[in-house]
Coordinates of C-alpha atoms and ligand atoms in Angstrom, one line a residue:
M1 CA 133.8 346.8 167.1
K2 CA 137.0 347.2 169.0
D3 CA 139.4 344.4 169.5
E4 CA 138.8 344.4 173.3
Q5 CA 135.4 344.5 173.1
L6 CA 134.9 341.4 170.7
S7 CA 137.5 339.5 172.9
K8 CA 135.4 339.9 175.8
E9 CA 132.3 338.8 174.1
L10 CA 134.1 335.8 172.8
S11 CA 135.5 335.1 176.4
Y12 CA 131.8 335.4 177.7
A13 CA 130.4 333.0 175.2
L14 CA 133.3 330.3 175.2
R15 CA 133.9 330.5 178.9
H16 CA 130.9 331.4 180.8
A17 CA 127.7 331.6 178.7
P18 CA 127.7 329.4 175.7
W19 CA 123.8 328.8 176.1
A20 CA 123.3 332.7 175.5
Y21 CA 124.7 332.0 172.0
E22 CA 122.8 328.7 171.6
L23 CA 126.3 326.9 171.6
E24 CA 127.2 323.6 172.8
L25 CA 130.7 322.9 173.8
D26 CA 132.1 319.6 173.9
A27 CA 134.0 317.8 176.7
Q28 CA 137.0 319.7 175.8
G29 CA 135.3 322.9 175.3
W30 CA 135.2 323.1 171.5
A31 CA 132.3 324.8 169.7
D32 CA 131.5 325.3 166.1
V33 CA 133.1 328.3 164.8
G34 CA 130.2 328.6 162.1
Q35 CA 127.6 328.6 164.8
L36 CA 129.6 331.1 167.1
L37 CA 129.8 333.5 164.1
A38 CA 126.1 332.9 163.1
A39 CA 125.2 333.8 166.8
L40 CA 127.6 336.6 167.1
N41 CA 125.9 338.3 164.0
E42 CA 122.4 337.9 165.2
T43 CA 123.0 341.2 167.1
P44 CA 123.4 344.1 164.6
R45 CA 127.1 345.0 164.2
D46 CA 128.8 347.8 162.2
E47 CA 130.4 345.1 160.2
P48 CA 129.8 341.3 160.2
I49 CA 132.1 339.2 162.2
T50 CA 134.0 336.9 160.1
R51 CA 136.5 334.1 160.8
Q52 CA 139.2 336.4 159.6
R53 CA 138.3 339.1 162.2
L54 CA 138.5 336.3 164.9
L55 CA 141.9 335.3 163.5
E56 CA 143.0 339.1 163.7
V57 CA 141.8 339.4 167.2
M58 CA 143.6 336.4 168.3
A59 CA 146.8 337.5 166.5
R60 CA 146.8 340.9 167.9
S61 CA 146.0 339.8 171.7
D62 CA 148.9 339.8 173.9
K63 CA 147.0 336.9 175.9
Q64 CA 146.6 333.5 174.2
R65 CA 143.0 333.1 175.3
L66 CA 141.3 331.2 172.4
E67 CA 142.4 328.4 169.9
L68 CA 140.9 327.9 166.6
A69 CA 141.5 324.5 164.8
G70 CA 139.7 323.8 161.7
E71 CA 136.2 324.4 162.1
R72 CA 136.3 324.4 166.1
I73 CA 137.1 327.1 168.5
R74 CA 137.5 327.0 172.1
A75 CA 138.6 329.2 175.3
I76 CA 142.0 327.9 176.5
Y77 CA 141.3 328.6 180.2
G78 CA 139.1 330.8 182.4
H79 CA 136.1 328.5 182.2
S80 CA 133.2 329.0 184.7
I81 CA 130.5 326.8 183.0
P82 CA 129.0 324.0 185.3
S83 CA 130.3 321.1 183.1
R84 CA 134.1 320.6 183.6
I85 CA 136.1 321.0 180.8
E86 CA 138.0 317.6 180.6
R87 CA 142.2 318.2 180.6
E88 CA 145.0 316.1 180.3
Q89 CA 147.5 316.1 183.2
A90 CA 151.1 316.6 182.7
E91 CA 154.1 317.4 184.8
P92 CA 154.5 321.0 185.8
P93 CA 157.6 323.1 185.8
E94 CA 159.4 323.1 189.3
V95 CA 158.0 326.6 190.2
L96 CA 154.8 328.3 189.2
Y97 CA 153.4 331.5 190.3
H98 CA 150.2 333.1 191.5
G99 CA 149.5 337.0 191.9
T100 CA 146.8 337.6 194.2
A101 CA 145.4 340.7 196.3
R102 CA 146.8 341.4 199.8
R103 CA 143.4 340.9 201.3
F104 CA 143.0 337.4 200.1
L105 CA 146.6 336.3 201.6
S106 CA 145.1 335.1 205.1
A107 CA 142.5 332.9 203.4
I108 CA 144.8 331.3 200.9
R109 CA 147.5 330.8 203.7
A110 CA 144.7 328.7 205.8
E111 CA 143.0 327.1 203.0
G112 CA 145.1 327.3 199.8
L113 CA 144.2 328.3 196.3
K114 CA 140.8 327.7 195.3
P115 CA 139.3 327.8 191.9
R116 CA 136.6 330.2 193.3
A117 CA 134.1 331.1 190.5
R118 CA 136.1 329.3 187.8
Q119 CA 136.8 325.5 187.1
Y120 CA 140.5 325.6 188.2
V121 CA 143.0 327.6 189.8
H122 CA 145.3 329.6 187.4
L123 CA 148.8 329.6 187.7
A124 CA 151.5 331.4 185.8
M125 CA 154.9 330.0 184.5
D126 CA 156.7 333.4 185.3
A127 CA 156.3 336.0 188.1
D128 CA 155.7 339.1 185.8
T129 CA 152.6 337.2 184.3
A130 CA 151.5 336.5 187.7
L131 CA 151.8 340.1 189.1
Q132 CA 150.0 341.5 186.1
V133 CA 147.3 339.1 186.9
G134 CA 147.3 340.1 190.7
R135 CA 147.2 343.9 189.6
R136 CA 143.5 343.2 188.4
R137 CA 142.5 343.2 191.9
D138 CA 145.4 345.1 193.8
D139 CA 147.7 347.7 192.8
R140 CA 150.4 346.0 195.3
P141 CA 149.6 342.5 194.7
V142 CA 151.2 339.5 196.7
L143 CA 153.4 337.1 194.6
L144 CA 152.9 333.5 195.6
Q145 CA 155.4 331.0 194.5
I146 CA 154.3 327.4 194.1
A147 CA 156.2 324.2 194.5
A148 CA 154.2 322.7 191.8
Q149 CA 156.9 319.8 191.1
A150 CA 156.9 318.7 194.6
A151 CA 153.1 318.8 194.7
W152 CA 152.8 317.0 191.4
R153 CA 155.2 314.2 192.9
D154 CA 152.9 314.2 195.8
G155 CA 150.0 313.2 193.5
V156 CA 148.5 316.7 192.9
P157 CA 147.5 317.0 189.2
F158 CA 148.4 319.7 186.9
Y159 CA 147.3 320.9 183.5
P160 CA 148.8 322.7 180.7
G161 CA 146.9 325.8 179.8
N162 CA 148.6 328.1 177.2
A163 CA 152.4 329.0 176.7
R164 CA 152.3 331.1 180.2
I165 CA 149.6 329.5 182.2
W166 CA 149.2 326.1 184.1
L167 CA 145.9 325.0 185.7
A168 CA 145.2 322.9 189.0
D169 CA 142.1 321.7 190.6
Q170 CA 143.5 323.3 193.9
V171 CA 146.7 324.2 195.7
S172 CA 147.0 323.3 199.3
P173 CA 149.1 325.8 201.7
A174 CA 151.8 323.3 202.1
Y175 CA 153.1 324.0 198.5
I176 CA 152.6 327.9 198.7
D177 CA 155.1 330.4 199.6
V178 CA 155.0 334.1 199.4
A179 CA 157.9 334.8 196.8
Ligands
LIG201 C1 141.6 334.3 194.9 C2 142.5 336.3 183.7 C3 140.4 333.7 199.0 C4 142.7 334.2 193.8 C5 143.7 336.5 184.5 C6 142.1 335.3 192.7 C7 144.3 335.2 184.6 C8 141.3 333.3 197.1 C9 140.7 335.2 192.8 C10 142.8 334.4 184.8 C11 141.4 331.8 197.6 C12 139.9 334.2 191.9 C13 142.7 333.8 186.3 C14 141.1 331.6 198.9 C15 142.2 331.7 195.4 N1 140.8 332.6 199.5 N2 140.8 333.9 197.8 N3 141.3 330.5 199.4 N4 142.0 331.1 196.5 N5 141.8 333.0 195.7 O1 139.9 335.7 188.3 O2 144.1 333.8 189.0 O3 142.2 338.1 181.0 O4 139.1 333.7 189.1 O5 143.9 334.5 194.3 O6 144.6 337.5 183.7 O7 143.0 336.2 189.1 O8 140.4 336.8 181.4 O9 141.5 333.9 189.1 O10 142.7 336.7 193.0 O11 144.9 334.7 183.6 O12 142.0 336.0 180.0 O13 140.4 334.3 194.1 O14 141.9 335.1 184.1 O15 142.7 336.1 182.4 O16 140.1 335.2 190.8 O17 142.7 334.9 187.0 P1 140.0 334.8 189.3 P2 142.8 334.7 188.6 P3 141.6 336.8 181.2

């Protein structure tokens, strides 16, 4: 099984459909590694998926999607499951970025950034990462600049994700500019 395929399946299990793998996520999104491996290996594979294989996929990925600690594993961001993953607030950097499709711009200008199908709005720490995210939906994405610290000073919560991504519940248009 290719890395990409396994990575997609792991994201599906840990972000979107833990019940399909008989997994129960705790309040912070952690699942038991042994249970995850057992569920993954119920499907016949060329080779069984081991803990070592999970570590390899995580190490080779350019995106830090998963976190493995002891006997627990979780997706760091991207969740769409109905029960909300609890996160700790923190002070964000001065500016964060969001790459999106041109067709979404007028709605975003009117109502701000909404989490849509996910639990949180995803914001990047650098413009390149944001543009890469935007290219998933538009070959000439719009780069938005978010006045994150100003928003935070006004009481808007932000949550650290991984080394490149921050999360927010929503961002009102007052803090958004086209970069
Ligand atoms: C847009 C992937 C209209 C928003 C990526 C985005 C990222 C609005 C889309 C991570 C809107 C939601 C997250 C509004 C927001 N009106 N459109 N008011 N507010 N939108 O995929 O940020 O590979 O849920 O701009 O690389 O694109 O899965 O969020 O275009 O890191 O690890 O609604 O997911 O990572 O799309 O991507 P998404 P996203 P992975």
